Amino acid sequence: MDLSIILMIIGILLIIVSFFVKNSSKKVEQDLEELSISIFQETNNLKRRLKIVEEELLLEPEFQVKSPSAQNNAVPDPKVQQVMHAVQQAAQTSKAGQTALKAKPIHQIIISQVLELNKQGLSVADISLRSNLTEEQVRQVIANGGQ
């Protein structure tokens, strides 16, 4: 036989075999997509939890984490130390965020929200908590009437 006929038969056989072999790349793509979705969901959950912690820290400005060794002279768990350290860092960043809020201009949507809450009769402290502005900024917005 001729070499070209042998190569042609091998090529046709390989094409036929390729129809019966399952494509594993689709499974890999599906696994990758599921992994990315789960990572996205975990990230969103962590962001939501961090936001809740930040809001709690904003409500309690004098919040201090006391070490367990000072309370009962026991050796603290390393995980507890890590959590305490993370909470202290979050408190510091929230204080830094509050000072950064003073420097930023106030968005028009927040201004209208502050004015609407004031019309509803809420106190300056309540408006401050709901709008993430300082009480001084809330008073300025109300005094200026949104200007």
Coordinates of N, CA, C and O in Angstrom, one line a residue:
M1 N 0.8 -1.2 0.0 CA 0.0 0.0 0.0 C 0.9 1.2 0.0 O 2.0 1.2 0.4
D2 N 0.2 2.3 -0.4 CA 0.9 3.5 -0.5 C 0.8 4.2 0.9 O -0.1 4.0 1.7
L3 N 1.9 5.0 1.2 CA 2.0 5.7 2.5 C 0.8 6.7 2.7 O 0.3 6.8 3.8
S4 N 0.4 7.4 1.7 CA -0.7 8.3 1.8 C -2.0 7.7 2.1 O -2.8 8.2 2.9
I5 N -2.3 6.5 1.6 CA -3.5 5.8 1.9 C -3.5 5.3 3.4 O -4.5 5.5 4.1
I6 N -2.4 4.9 3.9 CA -2.3 4.5 5.3 C -2.5 5.7 6.2 O -3.2 5.6 7.2
L7 N -1.9 6.8 5.9 CA -2.1 8.0 6.7 C -3.5 8.5 6.6 O -4.1 9.0 7.6
M8 N -4.2 8.4 5.5 CA -5.6 8.8 5.3 C -6.5 7.9 6.2 O -7.4 8.4 6.9
I9 N -6.2 6.6 6.2 CA -7.0 5.6 7.0 C -6.9 5.9 8.5 O -7.8 6.0 9.3
I10 N -5.6 6.2 8.9 CA -5.4 6.5 10.3 C -6.1 7.8 10.7 O -6.7 7.9 11.8
G11 N -6.1 8.8 9.8 CA -6.7 10.1 10.1 C -8.2 9.9 10.2 O -8.9 10.5 11.1
I12 N -8.8 9.1 9.3 CA -10.3 8.8 9.4 C -10.6 8.1 10.7 O -11.6 8.4 11.4
L13 N -9.8 7.1 11.1 CA -10.0 6.4 12.3 C -10.0 7.3 13.5 O -10.8 7.2 14.5
L14 N -9.0 8.2 13.5 CA -8.8 9.1 14.7 C -10.0 10.1 14.8 O -10.5 10.4 15.9
I15 N -10.6 10.5 13.6 CA -11.7 11.4 13.6 C -12.9 10.6 14.2 O -13.7 11.2 15.0
I16 N -13.1 9.4 13.8 CA -14.2 8.6 14.3 C -14.1 8.3 15.8 O -15.1 8.4 16.5
V17 N -12.9 8.0 16.3 CA -12.6 7.8 17.7 C -12.9 9.1 18.5 O -13.4 9.0 19.6
S18 N -12.6 10.2 17.9 CA -12.8 11.5 18.7 C -14.2 11.8 19.0 O -14.5 12.5 19.9
F19 N -15.2 11.2 18.2 CA -16.6 11.4 18.4 C -17.0 10.6 19.7 O -18.0 11.0 20.4
F20 N -16.4 9.5 20.0 CA -16.8 8.7 21.1 C -16.1 9.0 22.4 O -16.5 8.6 23.4
V21 N -14.9 9.7 22.3 CA -14.2 10.1 23.5 C -14.8 11.3 24.1 O -15.1 12.3 23.4
K22 N -15.1 11.3 25.4 CA -15.8 12.5 26.0 C -14.8 13.6 26.2 O -13.6 13.4 26.5
N23 N -15.3 14.8 26.2 CA -14.5 15.9 26.3 C -14.4 16.3 27.8 O -15.4 16.6 28.4
S24 N -13.2 16.2 28.4 CA -13.0 16.5 29.8 C -12.9 18.0 30.1 O -13.0 18.4 31.3
S25 N -12.7 18.8 29.1 CA -12.5 20.2 29.3 C -13.9 20.8 29.8 O -13.9 21.8 30.6
K26 N -15.0 20.3 29.4 CA -16.3 20.8 29.8 C -16.5 20.6 31.3 O -17.0 21.5 32.0
K27 N -16.0 19.5 31.8 CA -16.1 19.2 33.3 C -15.2 20.1 34.0 O -15.6 20.7 35.1
V28 N -14.0 20.4 33.5 CA -13.1 21.3 34.2 C -13.7 22.7 34.2 O -13.6 23.4 35.2
E29 N -14.3 23.1 33.1 CA -14.9 24.4 33.0 C -16.0 24.5 34.0 O -16.2 25.6 34.7
Q30 N -16.8 23.5 34.1 CA -17.9 23.5 35.1 C -17.4 23.6 36.5 O -18.0 24.3 37.3
D31 N -16.4 22.8 36.8 CA -15.8 22.8 38.2 C -15.3 24.2 38.5 O -15.4 24.7 39.6
L32 N -14.6 24.8 37.5 CA -14.0 26.1 37.7 C -15.1 27.2 37.9 O -15.0 28.0 38.8
E33 N -16.2 27.1 37.2 CA -17.3 28.0 37.4 C -18.0 27.8 38.7 O -18.2 28.8 39.4
E34 N -18.2 26.6 39.2 CA -18.7 26.4 40.5 C -17.8 26.9 41.6 O -18.2 27.5 42.6
L35 N -16.5 26.7 41.4 CA -15.5 27.2 42.4 C -15.5 28.8 42.4 O -15.5 29.3 43.5
S36 N -15.6 29.4 41.3 CA -15.6 30.9 41.3 C -16.9 31.4 41.9 O -16.9 32.4 42.6
I37 N -18.0 30.7 41.7 CA -19.3 31.1 42.3 C -19.2 31.0 43.8 O -19.6 31.9 44.6
S38 N -18.7 29.9 44.3 CA -18.6 29.7 45.7 C -17.6 30.7 46.4 O -17.9 31.2 47.5
I39 N -16.5 31.0 45.7 CA -15.6 32.0 46.2 C -16.3 33.4 46.3 O -16.2 34.1 47.2
F40 N -17.1 33.7 45.2 CA -17.8 35.0 45.2 C -18.8 35.0 46.4 O -18.9 36.1 47.0
Q41 N -19.5 33.9 46.6 CA -20.5 33.9 47.7 C -19.8 34.1 49.1 O -20.3 34.8 49.9
E42 N -18.7 33.4 49.2 CA -18.0 33.5 50.5 C -17.5 34.9 50.7 O -17.5 35.5 51.8
T43 N -17.0 35.5 49.6 CA -16.5 36.9 49.7 C -17.6 37.8 50.1 O -17.4 38.7 51.0
N44 N -18.8 37.7 49.5 CA -19.9 38.5 49.9 C -20.3 38.3 51.3 O -20.7 39.3 52.0
N45 N -20.3 37.0 51.8 CA -20.7 36.8 53.2 C -19.7 37.5 54.1 O -20.1 38.0 55.1
L46 N -18.4 37.4 53.8 CA -17.4 38.0 54.7 C -17.6 39.5 54.7 O -17.4 40.2 55.7
K47 N -17.8 40.1 53.5 CA -18.0 41.5 53.4 C -19.3 42.0 54.3 O -19.2 43.0 55.0
R48 N -20.3 41.2 54.2 CA -21.5 41.5 55.0 C -21.2 41.4 56.5 O -21.6 42.3 57.2
R49 N -20.5 40.4 56.9 CA -20.2 40.2 58.3 C -19.3 41.3 58.8 O -19.4 41.9 59.9
L50 N -18.3 41.7 57.9 CA -17.4 42.8 58.3 C -18.2 44.1 58.4 O -17.9 44.9 59.3
K51 N -19.1 44.3 57.5 CA -19.9 45.6 57.6 C -20.7 45.6 58.9 O -20.8 46.6 59.5
I52 N -21.3 44.4 59.3 CA -22.0 44.4 60.5 C -21.1 44.7 61.7 O -21.5 45.5 62.6
V53 N -19.9 44.2 61.7 CA -19.0 44.4 62.8 C -18.6 45.9 62.8 O -18.5 46.5 63.9
E54 N -18.4 46.5 61.6 CA -18.0 47.9 61.6 C -19.1 48.8 62.1 O -18.9 49.8 62.8
E55 N -20.4 48.4 61.7 CA -21.5 49.2 62.2 C -21.6 49.1 63.7 O -21.9 50.1 64.4
E56 N -21.4 47.9 64.3 CA -21.4 47.8 65.7 C -20.3 48.6 66.4 O -20.5 49.2 67.4
L57 N -19.2 48.6 65.8 CA -18.1 49.4 66.3 C -18.4 50.9 66.2 O -18.0 51.7 67.1
L58 N -19.1 51.3 65.2 CA -19.5 52.7 65.1 C -20.5 53.1 66.1 O -20.5 54.2 66.6
L59 N -21.3 52.2 66.5 CA -22.3 52.4 67.5 C -21.7 52.5 68.9 O -22.2 53.2 69.8
E60 N -20.6 51.8 69.1 CA -19.9 51.8 70.4 C -18.5 52.4 70.2 O -17.5 51.6 70.1
P61 N -18.3 53.7 70.2 CA -17.0 54.3 69.9 C -16.0 54.0 71.0 O -14.8 54.0 70.8
E62 N -16.4 53.7 72.2 CA -15.5 53.5 73.3 C -15.2 52.0 73.5 O -14.9 51.5 74.6
F63 N -15.5 51.2 72.5 CA -15.3 49.7 72.5 C -13.8 49.4 72.6 O -13.0 49.8 71.9
Q64 N -13.5 48.6 73.7 CA -12.2 48.1 73.9 C -12.2 46.6 74.1 O -13.0 46.1 74.8
V65 N -11.3 45.9 73.5 CA -11.2 44.5 73.6 C -10.2 44.2 74.8 O -9.0 44.6 74.7
K66 N -10.6 43.5 75.8 CA -9.8 43.2 76.9 C -9.2 41.8 76.7 O -9.9 40.9 76.3
S67 N -8.0 41.7 77.0 CA -7.3 40.4 76.9 C -7.9 39.4 77.9 O -8.1 39.8 79.1
P68 N -8.1 38.2 77.6 CA -8.6 37.2 78.5 C -7.6 36.9 79.7 O -8.0 36.6 80.8
S69 N -6.3 37.1 79.4 CA -5.3 36.9 80.5 C -5.4 37.9 81.6 O -5.1 37.6 82.7
A70 N -5.9 39.1 81.2 CA -6.1 40.2 82.3 C -7.3 39.8 83.1 O -7.4 40.2 84.3
Q71 N -8.3 39.1 82.5 CA -9.5 38.8 83.3 C -9.3 37.6 84.2 O -9.8 37.6 85.3
N72 N -8.7 36.5 83.7 CA -8.6 35.3 84.5 C -7.2 34.7 84.6 O -7.1 33.6 84.9
N73 N -6.2 35.4 84.2 CA -4.8 35.0 84.2 C -4.6 33.6 83.5 O -3.7 32.9 83.8
A74 N -5.4 33.4 82.5 CA -5.2 32.1 81.7 C -4.4 32.5 80.4 O -4.4 33.6 80.0
V75 N -3.8 31.5 79.8 CA -3.1 31.7 78.6 C -4.1 31.7 77.4 O -4.9 30.8 77.3
P76 N -4.2 32.8 76.6 CA -5.2 32.9 75.6 C -4.9 32.0 74.4 O -3.7 31.7 74.1
D77 N -6.0 31.6 73.8 CA -5.9 30.8 72.6 C -5.4 31.6 71.4 O -5.8 32.8 71.3
P78 N -4.5 31.1 70.6 CA -4.0 31.9 69.5 C -5.1 32.3 68.5 O -5.0 33.4 68.0
K79 N -6.1 31.5 68.4 CA -7.2 32.0 67.5 C -8.0 33.2 68.1 O -8.4 34.1 67.4
V80 N -8.1 33.2 69.5 CA -8.7 34.3 70.1 C -7.9 35.5 70.0 O -8.4 36.6 69.8
Q81 N -6.6 35.4 70.1 CA -5.7 36.5 69.9 C -5.8 37.1 68.5 O -5.9 38.3 68.3
Q82 N -5.9 36.2 67.5 CA -6.1 36.7 66.1 C -7.4 37.4 65.9 O -7.4 38.5 65.3
V83 N -8.5 36.9 66.5 CA -9.8 37.6 66.4 C -9.7 38.9 67.1 O -10.2 39.9 66.6
M84 N -9.1 39.0 68.3 CA -9.0 40.2 69.0 C -8.2 41.3 68.2 O -8.5 42.4 68.1
H85 N -7.1 40.8 67.6 CA -6.3 41.7 66.8 C -7.1 42.2 65.6 O -7.0 43.4 65.3
A86 N -7.9 41.3 65.0 CA -8.7 41.8 63.8 C -9.7 42.8 64.2 O -10.0 43.8 63.5
V87 N -10.3 42.6 65.4 CA -11.3 43.5 65.8 C -10.7 44.9 66.2 O -11.2 45.9 65.8
Q88 N -9.5 44.9 66.8 CA -8.8 46.1 67.1 C -8.5 46.8 65.8 O -8.6 48.1 65.7
Q89 N -8.0 46.1 64.8 CA -7.7 46.7 63.5 C -8.9 47.3 62.9 O -8.9 48.4 62.3
A90 N -10.1 46.6 62.9 CA -11.3 47.1 62.4 C -11.7 48.4 63.1 O -12.2 49.3 62.4
A91 N -11.5 48.4 64.4 CA -11.9 49.6 65.1 C -11.0 50.8 64.7 O -11.5 51.9 64.5
Q92 N -9.7 50.5 64.5 CA -8.8 51.6 64.1 C -9.2 52.1 62.7 O -9.2 53.3 62.4
T93 N -9.5 51.1 61.8 CA -9.9 51.5 60.4 C -11.2 52.3 60.4 O -11.4 53.2 59.6
S94 N -12.1 51.9 61.3 CA -13.4 52.7 61.3 C -13.2 54.1 61.8 O -13.8 55.0 61.3
K95 N -12.3 54.2 62.8 CA -12.0 55.6 63.2 C -11.3 56.4 62.1 O -11.6 57.6 61.9
A96 N -10.4 55.7 61.3 CA -9.8 56.4 60.2 C -10.8 56.7 59.1 O -10.8 57.8 58.5
G97 N -11.8 55.8 59.0 CA -12.9 56.1 58.0 C -13.7 57.2 58.4 O -14.2 58.0 57.6
Q98 N -14.0 57.4 59.7 CA -14.8 58.5 60.2 C -14.0 59.8 59.9 O -14.7 60.8 59.5
T99 N -12.7 59.9 60.1 CA -12.0 61.1 59.8 C -12.0 61.3 58.3 O -11.9 62.5 57.8
A100 N -12.0 60.3 57.5 CA -12.0 60.4 56.0 C -13.3 60.9 55.6 O -13.4 61.6 54.6
L101 N -14.4 60.6 56.3 CA -15.7 61.1 55.9 C -15.8 62.6 56.0 O -16.5 63.2 55.3
K102 N -15.1 63.1 57.0 CA -15.1 64.6 57.2 C -14.5 65.3 56.0 O -14.9 66.4 55.6
A103 N -13.5 64.7 55.3 CA -12.8 65.3 54.2 C -13.6 65.2 52.9 O -13.4 66.0 52.0
K104 N -14.4 64.1 52.8 CA -15.1 63.9 51.5 C -16.3 64.8 51.4 O -16.9 65.1 52.4
P105 N -16.6 65.2 50.2 CA -17.8 66.0 50.0 C -19.0 65.0 50.1 O -18.9 63.8 49.8
I106 N -20.1 65.5 50.6 CA -21.3 64.7 50.8 C -22.1 64.6 49.5 O -22.4 65.6 48.9
H107 N -22.5 63.4 49.2 CA -23.2 63.1 48.0 C -24.6 63.6 48.1 O -25.2 63.7 49.1
Q108 N -25.2 64.0 46.9 CA -26.5 64.6 46.9 C -27.6 63.7 47.4 O -28.5 64.1 48.0
I109 N -27.4 62.4 47.1 CA -28.4 61.4 47.6 C -28.5 61.4 49.1 O -29.5 61.3 49.7
I110 N -27.3 61.4 49.7 CA -27.2 61.4 51.2 C -27.8 62.7 51.8 O -28.5 62.7 52.8
I111 N -27.5 63.8 51.1 CA -28.1 65.1 51.5 C -29.6 65.0 51.5 O -30.3 65.4 52.5
S112 N -30.2 64.5 50.4 CA -31.7 64.4 50.3 C -32.2 63.4 51.4 O -33.3 63.7 52.0
Q113 N -31.4 62.4 51.7 CA -31.9 61.4 52.7 C -31.9 62.1 54.1 O -32.8 62.0 54.9
V114 N -30.8 62.9 54.4 CA -30.7 63.6 55.6 C -31.9 64.6 55.8 O -32.6 64.7 56.8
L115 N -32.2 65.3 54.7 CA -33.3 66.3 54.8 C -34.7 65.6 55.0 O -35.5 66.0 55.7
E116 N -34.8 64.4 54.3 CA -36.1 63.7 54.5 C -36.2 63.1 55.9 O -37.3 63.2 56.5
L117 N -35.1 62.6 56.4 CA -35.2 62.1 57.8 C -35.5 63.2 58.8 O -36.2 63.0 59.8
N118 N -34.9 64.4 58.5 CA -35.2 65.6 59.4 C -36.6 66.0 59.3 O -37.3 66.3 60.3
K119 N -37.2 65.9 58.1 CA -38.7 66.2 58.0 C -39.5 65.2 58.7 O -40.6 65.6 59.2
Q120 N -39.1 64.0 58.8 CA -39.8 62.9 59.6 C -39.7 63.1 61.1 O -40.3 62.4 61.8
G121 N -38.8 64.0 61.5 CA -38.7 64.3 62.9 C -37.7 63.5 63.7 O -37.7 63.5 64.9
L122 N -36.8 62.9 63.0 CA -35.7 62.1 63.7 C -34.7 63.1 64.3 O -34.5 64.2 63.8
S123 N -34.0 62.6 65.3 CA -33.0 63.5 66.0 C -31.7 63.5 65.1 O -31.6 62.6 64.2
V124 N -30.9 64.4 65.4 CA -29.6 64.5 64.7 C -28.8 63.3 64.9 O -28.1 62.8 63.9
A125 N -28.8 62.7 66.1 CA -28.0 61.5 66.4 C -28.5 60.3 65.5 O -27.7 59.5 65.0
D126 N -29.9 60.2 65.4 CA -30.4 59.1 64.6 C -30.1 59.3 63.2 O -29.7 58.3 62.5
I127 N -30.2 60.5 62.7 CA -29.9 60.7 61.3 C -28.4 60.4 61.0 O -28.0 59.9 60.0
S128 N -27.6 60.8 62.0 CA -26.1 60.6 61.9 C -25.8 59.1 61.7 O -25.0 58.6 60.9
L129 N -26.5 58.3 62.6 CA -26.3 56.8 62.5 C -26.8 56.2 61.2 O -26.1 55.4 60.6
R130 N -27.9 56.7 60.7 CA -28.5 56.1 59.5 C -27.7 56.6 58.2 O -27.7 55.9 57.2
S131 N -27.1 57.7 58.2 CA -26.5 58.2 57.0 C -25.0 58.1 57.0 O -24.3 58.5 56.1
N132 N -24.4 57.6 58.1 CA -23.0 57.4 58.3 C -22.2 58.8 58.2 O -21.1 58.9 57.7
L133 N -22.9 59.8 58.6 CA -22.3 61.1 58.7 C -22.1 61.5 60.2 O -22.7 60.9 61.0
T134 N -21.2 62.4 60.4 CA -21.0 62.9 61.8 C -22.2 63.8 62.1 O -22.9 64.3 61.2
E135 N -22.4 64.0 63.4 CA -23.6 64.9 63.8 C -23.3 66.3 63.3 O -24.3 67.0 62.9
E136 N -22.1 66.7 63.3 CA -21.8 68.1 62.8 C -22.1 68.2 61.3 O -22.7 69.2 60.9
Q137 N -21.8 67.2 60.5 CA -22.1 67.2 59.1 C -23.6 67.2 58.9 O -24.1 67.9 58.0
V138 N -24.4 66.5 59.7 CA -25.8 66.5 59.6 C -26.4 67.8 59.9 O -27.3 68.3 59.2
R139 N -25.9 68.5 61.0 CA -26.3 69.8 61.3 C -26.0 70.8 60.2 O -26.8 71.7 59.9
Q140 N -24.9 70.7 59.5 CA -24.5 71.6 58.4 C -25.5 71.4 57.3 O -25.9 72.3 56.6
V141 N -25.8 70.1 56.9 CA -26.7 69.9 55.8 C -28.1 70.4 56.1 O -28.7 71.1 55.2
I142 N -28.5 70.2 57.3 CA -29.9 70.7 57.7 C -29.9 72.3 57.7 O -30.8 72.9 57.2
A143 N -28.8 72.9 58.2 CA -28.7 74.3 58.2 C -28.6 74.9 56.8 O -29.2 76.0 56.6
N144 N -27.9 74.2 56.0 CA -27.8 74.8 54.6 C -29.0 74.4 53.7 O -29.1 74.9 52.6
G145 N -29.8 73.5 54.2 CA -31.0 73.1 53.4 C -30.6 72.3 52.2 O -31.3 72.4 51.2
G146 N -29.5 71.6 52.2 CA -29.1 70.9 51.0 C -28.3 71.6 50.0 O -28.0 71.1 48.9
Q147 N -27.9 72.8 50.3 CA -27.1 73.6 49.4 C -25.7 73.4 49.5 O -25.1 73.1 50.4

